[in-house]
Amino acid sequence: MRRIPMIIGLLIILGLSSCNSKKETHEDYTKFLVTSPIKKDTSITKDYVAQIHSIRHIELRALEKGYLKEIHVDEGQFVKKGQKMFNIMPNVYQADLQKAEAEAKIAEIELNNTQLLADGNVVSANELAMAKATLERAKAEVALAQTHLGFTDVRAPFDGIMDHLHVREGSLLDEGELLTTLSDNSEMWVYFNVPEAEYLDYIMSKDRGDKKTVGLLLANNKQFNQKGIVQTIEGEFNNETGNIAFRATFPNPDGILRHGETGSILMTIPFKDAIIIPQKATFEILDKKYVFVIDENNIVQQTEITVAAELPHLFVVSKGVSPKDKILLDGIRMVKNKEKIKTEFAEPNEVISKLAVYAE
């Protein structure tokens, strides 16, 4: 009777051993999908936070003291160059002009009288010169009074859109008081900050003399219907951020863009002979990216890579792998470093096509 339990136990152990043996055999024959990095020309679109400014944006201020008599425009209105916008009560300046004109008339009469006397040798040439100088001074006073009177009419210095009013009719204005602002939105200057490394790549590129064309993504996540051109780069880096400001100019024929808007500059950056790998073939350890490279003996080697740019489902790699290498594509969590595995190779172009990504 004692032999029966022993036999049963032996059979159970043999059964478990058989199961384990089958499991090990299955793992031994598991094939992992591998591929190779691919080298081809491609490009990426980088976005930079941008501030949108009018090509001309100025403050309109009162040039003279006085009461604001009339406002001829409204907030948000488009005004033409030379159009009257504000009228400051001109009574005092009108009186000053009339006084100056009267004094100029007196000086002119005195000059005529002196000229007659000089012709008869009654007065000296110096007295005649003094009369002429007095008239010139009076004329200058007239011109000055006319200028001050002209300042009571505030006119648009260029075509543009005015902002909100800072004063109302009847307000007592001081000299230099802000009335409104005026924006010329025919073209827009869009400023965006570029890191130092990218600035160096741009400025040292072969086509640095060509005008770089960029796009503009608006706040509603739609792209602006005009292309811009990078025209200037500021002279100094920001020591706190390590960035330098670029300026792109965009035409604005439909008046869509306004001063103070925000958006994102879209800049296409080409990569020639770029090394491209699927993102799914990578993993991270302490903010560093790695791939599993399979050597000629099918041994898994953990290899650090440097990512130069990111595409949808793809990485552009600047360091770590080459097109001659084989990298593990699937089963990254199922293998260990220095482990020997069985592999099945997939063509890189086929792998990329299945990721539904187009690299040009």
Coordinates of C-alpha atoms in Angstrom, one line a residue:
M1 CA 0.0 0.0 0.0
R2 CA 2.9 2.4 0.7
R3 CA 4.2 1.9 -2.8
I4 CA 1.0 3.3 -4.4
P5 CA 1.4 6.9 -3.1
M6 CA 5.1 6.8 -4.0
I7 CA 4.3 5.8 -7.5
I8 CA 1.6 8.5 -7.8
G9 CA 4.1 11.2 -6.5
L10 CA 6.7 10.0 -8.9
L11 CA 4.2 10.3 -11.8
I12 CA 3.3 13.9 -10.8
I13 CA 7.0 14.9 -10.6
L14 CA 7.6 13.4 -14.0
G15 CA 4.6 15.2 -15.4
L16 CA 5.7 18.6 -14.1
S17 CA 9.2 18.0 -15.4
S18 CA 7.7 17.2 -18.8
C19 CA 5.7 20.5 -18.8
N20 CA 8.8 22.5 -17.8
S21 CA 10.8 20.7 -20.5
K22 CA 8.1 21.6 -23.1
K23 CA 8.1 25.3 -21.9
E24 CA 11.9 25.6 -22.2
T25 CA 11.8 24.1 -25.6
H26 CA 9.1 26.7 -26.7
E27 CA 11.2 29.6 -25.4
D28 CA 14.3 28.3 -27.1
Y29 CA 12.5 28.4 -30.4
T30 CA 10.8 31.9 -30.0
K31 CA 12.0 34.2 -32.8
F32 CA 12.2 38.0 -32.1
L33 CA 11.6 40.5 -34.9
V34 CA 14.6 42.6 -35.8
T35 CA 15.3 45.3 -38.4
S36 CA 18.1 47.7 -39.3
P37 CA 18.2 51.5 -39.2
I38 CA 17.6 53.1 -42.6
K39 CA 19.5 56.0 -44.1
K40 CA 17.6 58.5 -46.2
D41 CA 17.0 62.2 -46.7
T42 CA 14.1 63.5 -44.6
S43 CA 12.9 66.7 -42.9
I44 CA 11.1 67.7 -39.8
T45 CA 8.9 70.6 -38.9
K46 CA 9.8 72.3 -35.7
D47 CA 7.5 74.8 -33.9
Y48 CA 8.5 77.8 -31.9
V49 CA 6.3 79.9 -29.7
A50 CA 5.9 83.3 -31.4
Q51 CA 4.7 86.8 -30.7
I52 CA 3.0 88.7 -33.5
H53 CA 3.5 92.4 -34.0
S54 CA 2.3 95.0 -36.5
I55 CA 5.0 96.3 -38.8
R56 CA 4.2 99.8 -37.4
H57 CA 2.5 100.2 -34.0
I58 CA 2.6 103.6 -32.4
E59 CA 1.0 105.7 -29.7
L60 CA -1.0 108.8 -30.7
R61 CA -0.5 111.5 -28.1
A62 CA -1.7 115.1 -27.7
L63 CA 0.9 117.6 -28.8
E64 CA -0.7 120.5 -27.0
K65 CA -2.7 121.2 -23.8
G66 CA -6.4 121.8 -24.1
Y67 CA -9.9 120.4 -24.0
L68 CA -10.6 117.5 -26.4
K69 CA -13.3 119.1 -28.6
E70 CA -14.1 116.3 -31.1
I71 CA -13.3 112.7 -31.8
H72 CA -13.8 111.8 -35.5
V73 CA -13.1 108.1 -35.3
D74 CA -14.2 105.0 -33.4
E75 CA -12.4 102.1 -31.8
G76 CA -11.2 99.4 -34.2
Q77 CA -11.8 101.7 -37.2
F78 CA -9.5 101.6 -40.2
V79 CA -8.2 105.1 -40.9
K80 CA -6.3 106.5 -43.9
K81 CA -3.1 108.5 -43.8
G82 CA -3.8 112.2 -43.1
Q83 CA -7.4 111.5 -41.8
K84 CA -8.4 113.8 -38.9
M85 CA -8.8 111.7 -35.7
F86 CA -9.0 114.2 -32.8
N87 CA -9.5 118.0 -32.5
I88 CA -8.2 119.7 -29.4
M89 CA -9.9 123.1 -28.6
P90 CA -8.0 125.5 -30.8
N91 CA -9.2 128.9 -29.5
V92 CA -6.0 130.0 -27.7
Y93 CA -3.8 128.9 -30.6
Q94 CA -6.1 130.5 -33.1
A95 CA -5.7 133.8 -31.2
D96 CA -1.9 133.4 -31.1
L97 CA -1.9 133.0 -34.8
Q98 CA -4.0 136.1 -35.4
K99 CA -1.7 138.1 -33.1
A100 CA 1.4 136.8 -34.9
E101 CA 0.0 137.6 -38.3
A102 CA -0.9 141.2 -37.1
E103 CA 2.6 141.7 -35.8
A104 CA 4.0 140.5 -39.1
K105 CA 1.8 143.0 -40.9
I106 CA 3.1 145.8 -38.8
A107 CA 6.7 144.7 -39.4
E108 CA 6.0 144.6 -43.1
I109 CA 4.6 148.2 -43.0
E110 CA 7.6 149.4 -41.0
L111 CA 10.0 147.8 -43.5
N112 CA 8.3 149.5 -46.4
N113 CA 8.5 152.9 -44.7
T114 CA 12.2 152.3 -43.8
Q115 CA 12.8 151.3 -47.4
L116 CA 11.4 154.7 -48.7
L117 CA 13.6 156.6 -46.2
A118 CA 16.6 154.5 -47.2
D119 CA 16.0 155.3 -50.8
G120 CA 16.1 159.0 -50.0
N121 CA 19.2 158.5 -47.9
V122 CA 17.3 159.6 -44.8
V123 CA 18.1 156.4 -42.8
S124 CA 21.2 154.3 -42.8
A125 CA 21.6 150.9 -44.3
N126 CA 21.7 149.4 -40.8
E127 CA 18.3 150.6 -40.0
L128 CA 16.9 149.1 -43.2
A129 CA 18.6 145.8 -42.3
M130 CA 17.0 145.9 -38.8
A131 CA 13.6 146.4 -40.3
K132 CA 14.1 143.4 -42.6
A133 CA 15.2 141.3 -39.6
T134 CA 12.1 142.4 -37.6
L135 CA 9.9 141.2 -40.4
E136 CA 11.6 137.9 -40.7
R137 CA 11.2 137.4 -37.0
A138 CA 7.5 138.2 -37.2
K139 CA 7.1 135.7 -40.1
A140 CA 8.8 133.1 -37.9
E141 CA 6.3 133.8 -35.1
V142 CA 3.5 133.3 -37.6
A143 CA 4.9 129.9 -38.7
L144 CA 5.3 128.8 -35.1
A145 CA 1.7 129.8 -34.3
Q146 CA 0.5 128.0 -37.3
T147 CA 2.4 124.9 -36.2
H148 CA 0.9 125.0 -32.7
L149 CA -2.6 125.5 -34.2
G150 CA -1.9 122.5 -36.5
F151 CA -1.1 120.4 -33.5
T152 CA -4.7 120.8 -32.3
D153 CA -5.8 118.5 -35.2
V154 CA -4.4 115.0 -34.6
R155 CA -4.2 113.1 -37.9
A156 CA -3.3 109.6 -38.8
P157 CA 0.4 109.3 -39.8
F158 CA -0.3 106.2 -41.9
D159 CA -3.0 103.8 -42.9
G160 CA -3.9 101.6 -40.0
I161 CA -6.4 100.3 -37.4
M162 CA -6.8 102.2 -34.2
D163 CA -7.2 100.7 -30.8
H164 CA -9.5 101.7 -27.9
L165 CA -9.8 105.3 -26.9
H166 CA -8.0 106.4 -23.7
V167 CA -9.9 109.7 -23.5
R168 CA -13.4 111.0 -24.2
E169 CA -14.8 114.3 -25.7
G170 CA -14.5 117.1 -23.2
S171 CA -11.4 115.7 -21.4
L172 CA -8.8 118.2 -20.4
L173 CA -5.6 117.0 -22.0
D174 CA -2.0 117.6 -20.9
E175 CA 0.8 117.8 -23.5
G176 CA 1.9 114.3 -24.4
E177 CA -1.3 112.5 -23.0
L178 CA -2.1 109.2 -24.7
L179 CA -5.1 109.3 -27.0
T180 CA -5.1 105.9 -28.7
T181 CA -2.7 103.5 -30.5
L182 CA -2.5 102.9 -34.3
S183 CA -1.4 99.7 -36.0
D184 CA -0.3 99.2 -39.6
N185 CA -1.3 95.5 -40.2
S186 CA -0.4 95.3 -43.9
E187 CA 2.6 93.2 -42.9
M188 CA 3.3 91.5 -39.6
W189 CA 6.6 90.9 -37.7
V190 CA 6.6 87.6 -35.9
Y191 CA 9.3 87.1 -33.3
F192 CA 10.4 83.6 -32.1
N193 CA 13.3 82.4 -30.0
V194 CA 15.7 79.8 -31.3
P195 CA 18.2 77.8 -29.0
E196 CA 21.9 78.4 -29.5
A197 CA 22.6 75.0 -31.1
E198 CA 19.9 75.4 -33.7
Y199 CA 21.0 79.0 -34.4
L200 CA 24.5 77.7 -35.1
D201 CA 23.2 75.0 -37.4
Y202 CA 21.2 77.6 -39.3
I203 CA 23.9 80.3 -39.6
M204 CA 26.5 77.7 -40.6
S205 CA 24.4 76.0 -43.2
K206 CA 25.3 76.2 -46.9
D207 CA 22.0 78.0 -47.7
R208 CA 22.2 80.6 -45.0
G209 CA 22.2 83.3 -47.6
D210 CA 18.8 82.2 -48.8
K211 CA 15.6 83.6 -47.3
K212 CA 14.1 80.9 -45.1
T213 CA 10.4 80.3 -45.6
V214 CA 8.3 79.5 -42.5
G215 CA 4.6 78.9 -41.7
L216 CA 2.5 80.2 -38.8
L217 CA 0.2 78.1 -36.7
L218 CA -2.5 80.3 -35.1
A219 CA -4.1 79.9 -31.6
N220 CA -7.1 78.0 -33.1
N221 CA -4.6 75.3 -34.3
K222 CA -5.1 76.3 -37.9
Q223 CA -2.3 77.4 -40.2
F224 CA -2.2 80.9 -41.5
N225 CA -2.8 81.2 -45.2
Q226 CA 0.4 83.1 -46.0
K227 CA 4.0 82.1 -45.8
G228 CA 6.6 84.2 -44.0
I229 CA 10.3 84.9 -44.6
V230 CA 13.0 85.0 -41.9
Q231 CA 14.6 88.3 -42.4
T232 CA 16.5 89.3 -39.3
I233 CA 18.2 87.8 -36.3
E234 CA 18.8 89.9 -33.2
G235 CA 22.3 90.7 -32.2
E236 CA 22.5 89.1 -28.7
F237 CA 21.6 85.9 -26.9
N238 CA 19.4 86.0 -23.9
N239 CA 21.8 84.9 -21.1
E240 CA 19.0 83.5 -19.0
T241 CA 17.4 81.3 -21.6
G242 CA 20.3 80.7 -24.1
N243 CA 18.0 81.7 -27.0
I244 CA 18.3 84.3 -29.7
A245 CA 15.3 86.0 -31.3
F246 CA 14.5 85.6 -35.0
R247 CA 12.0 87.8 -36.9
A248 CA 9.9 86.6 -39.8
T249 CA 7.7 88.9 -41.9
F250 CA 4.3 87.8 -43.1
P251 CA 2.0 89.5 -45.6
N252 CA -1.4 90.1 -44.1
P253 CA -3.7 91.0 -47.1
D254 CA -6.9 89.9 -45.4
G255 CA -6.2 91.6 -42.1
I256 CA -6.5 88.4 -40.1
L257 CA -3.5 89.0 -37.9
R258 CA -3.5 91.7 -35.3
H259 CA -0.9 93.2 -33.1
G260 CA -0.3 91.2 -29.9
E261 CA -1.5 87.8 -31.1
T262 CA 0.3 84.7 -30.3
G263 CA 1.0 81.6 -32.4
S264 CA 3.8 79.1 -33.4
I265 CA 6.3 79.4 -36.1
L266 CA 6.6 76.2 -38.2
M267 CA 10.1 75.8 -39.6
T268 CA 11.1 72.9 -41.9
I269 CA 14.5 71.5 -41.1
P270 CA 16.1 69.1 -43.7
F271 CA 18.2 66.1 -42.7
K272 CA 20.5 64.6 -45.4
D273 CA 21.4 61.0 -45.0
A274 CA 19.6 60.8 -41.7
I275 CA 19.7 57.5 -39.7
I276 CA 16.1 56.6 -38.9
I277 CA 14.7 54.0 -36.5
P278 CA 11.2 53.2 -35.2
Q279 CA 10.4 54.7 -31.9
K280 CA 9.0 51.4 -30.7
A281 CA 12.5 49.9 -30.9
T282 CA 13.8 52.2 -28.1
F283 CA 13.5 52.4 -24.3
E284 CA 14.5 54.8 -21.7
I285 CA 16.6 54.5 -18.6
L286 CA 17.2 57.6 -16.5
D287 CA 16.3 60.0 -19.3
K288 CA 18.6 58.3 -21.7
K289 CA 17.4 56.3 -24.8
Y290 CA 18.7 52.9 -25.7
V291 CA 18.1 50.1 -28.3
F292 CA 19.0 46.5 -28.2
V293 CA 21.6 45.8 -30.9
I294 CA 21.9 42.2 -32.1
D295 CA 25.5 41.2 -32.9
E296 CA 26.8 38.5 -35.3
N297 CA 26.3 35.8 -32.6
N298 CA 22.7 36.9 -31.9
I299 CA 23.7 38.3 -28.6
V300 CA 21.6 41.2 -27.3
Q301 CA 23.7 44.3 -26.6
Q302 CA 22.2 47.3 -24.8
T303 CA 23.3 50.4 -26.7
E304 CA 22.7 54.1 -25.9
I305 CA 21.6 56.4 -28.8
T306 CA 21.4 60.1 -29.3
V307 CA 18.2 61.4 -30.8
A308 CA 18.7 64.4 -33.2
A309 CA 15.0 64.8 -34.1
E310 CA 11.6 63.2 -33.7
L311 CA 9.1 62.3 -36.4
P312 CA 5.7 60.6 -35.9
H313 CA 6.6 57.0 -34.8
L314 CA 10.3 57.6 -35.8
F315 CA 13.5 58.9 -34.4
V316 CA 16.4 60.5 -36.3
V317 CA 19.5 59.2 -34.6
S318 CA 22.8 61.1 -34.7
K319 CA 24.9 58.6 -32.6
G320 CA 24.7 55.0 -31.4
V321 CA 23.7 52.9 -34.4
S322 CA 24.3 52.6 -38.2
P323 CA 22.5 51.0 -41.1
K324 CA 24.7 48.0 -40.8
D325 CA 23.4 47.2 -37.3
K326 CA 20.4 45.0 -36.4
I327 CA 18.1 46.3 -33.7
L328 CA 15.4 44.5 -31.8
L329 CA 12.0 45.7 -32.9
D330 CA 9.6 43.7 -30.8
G331 CA 9.8 42.0 -27.5
I332 CA 12.0 44.6 -25.8
R333 CA 10.7 43.7 -22.4
M334 CA 11.2 40.0 -22.9
V335 CA 15.0 40.0 -23.4
K336 CA 17.9 40.8 -21.2
N337 CA 21.3 42.4 -22.0
K338 CA 23.9 39.8 -23.1
E339 CA 21.2 37.2 -23.8
K340 CA 21.3 35.1 -26.9
I341 CA 18.1 35.0 -28.9
K342 CA 16.7 33.7 -32.2
T343 CA 15.8 36.4 -34.7
E344 CA 13.7 37.1 -37.7
F345 CA 14.7 40.0 -39.9
A346 CA 12.2 42.6 -41.3
E347 CA 13.2 45.0 -44.1
P348 CA 13.4 48.6 -42.8
N349 CA 11.2 50.0 -45.6
E350 CA 8.5 47.5 -44.9
V351 CA 8.7 48.3 -41.1
I352 CA 8.3 52.0 -41.8
S353 CA 5.5 51.5 -44.2
K354 CA 3.6 49.6 -41.6
L355 CA 4.0 52.5 -39.2
A356 CA 2.1 54.6 -41.8
V357 CA 4.9 57.3 -41.8
Y358 CA 6.3 58.9 -44.8
A359 CA 9.9 60.0 -44.7
E360 CA 11.1 62.0 -47.7

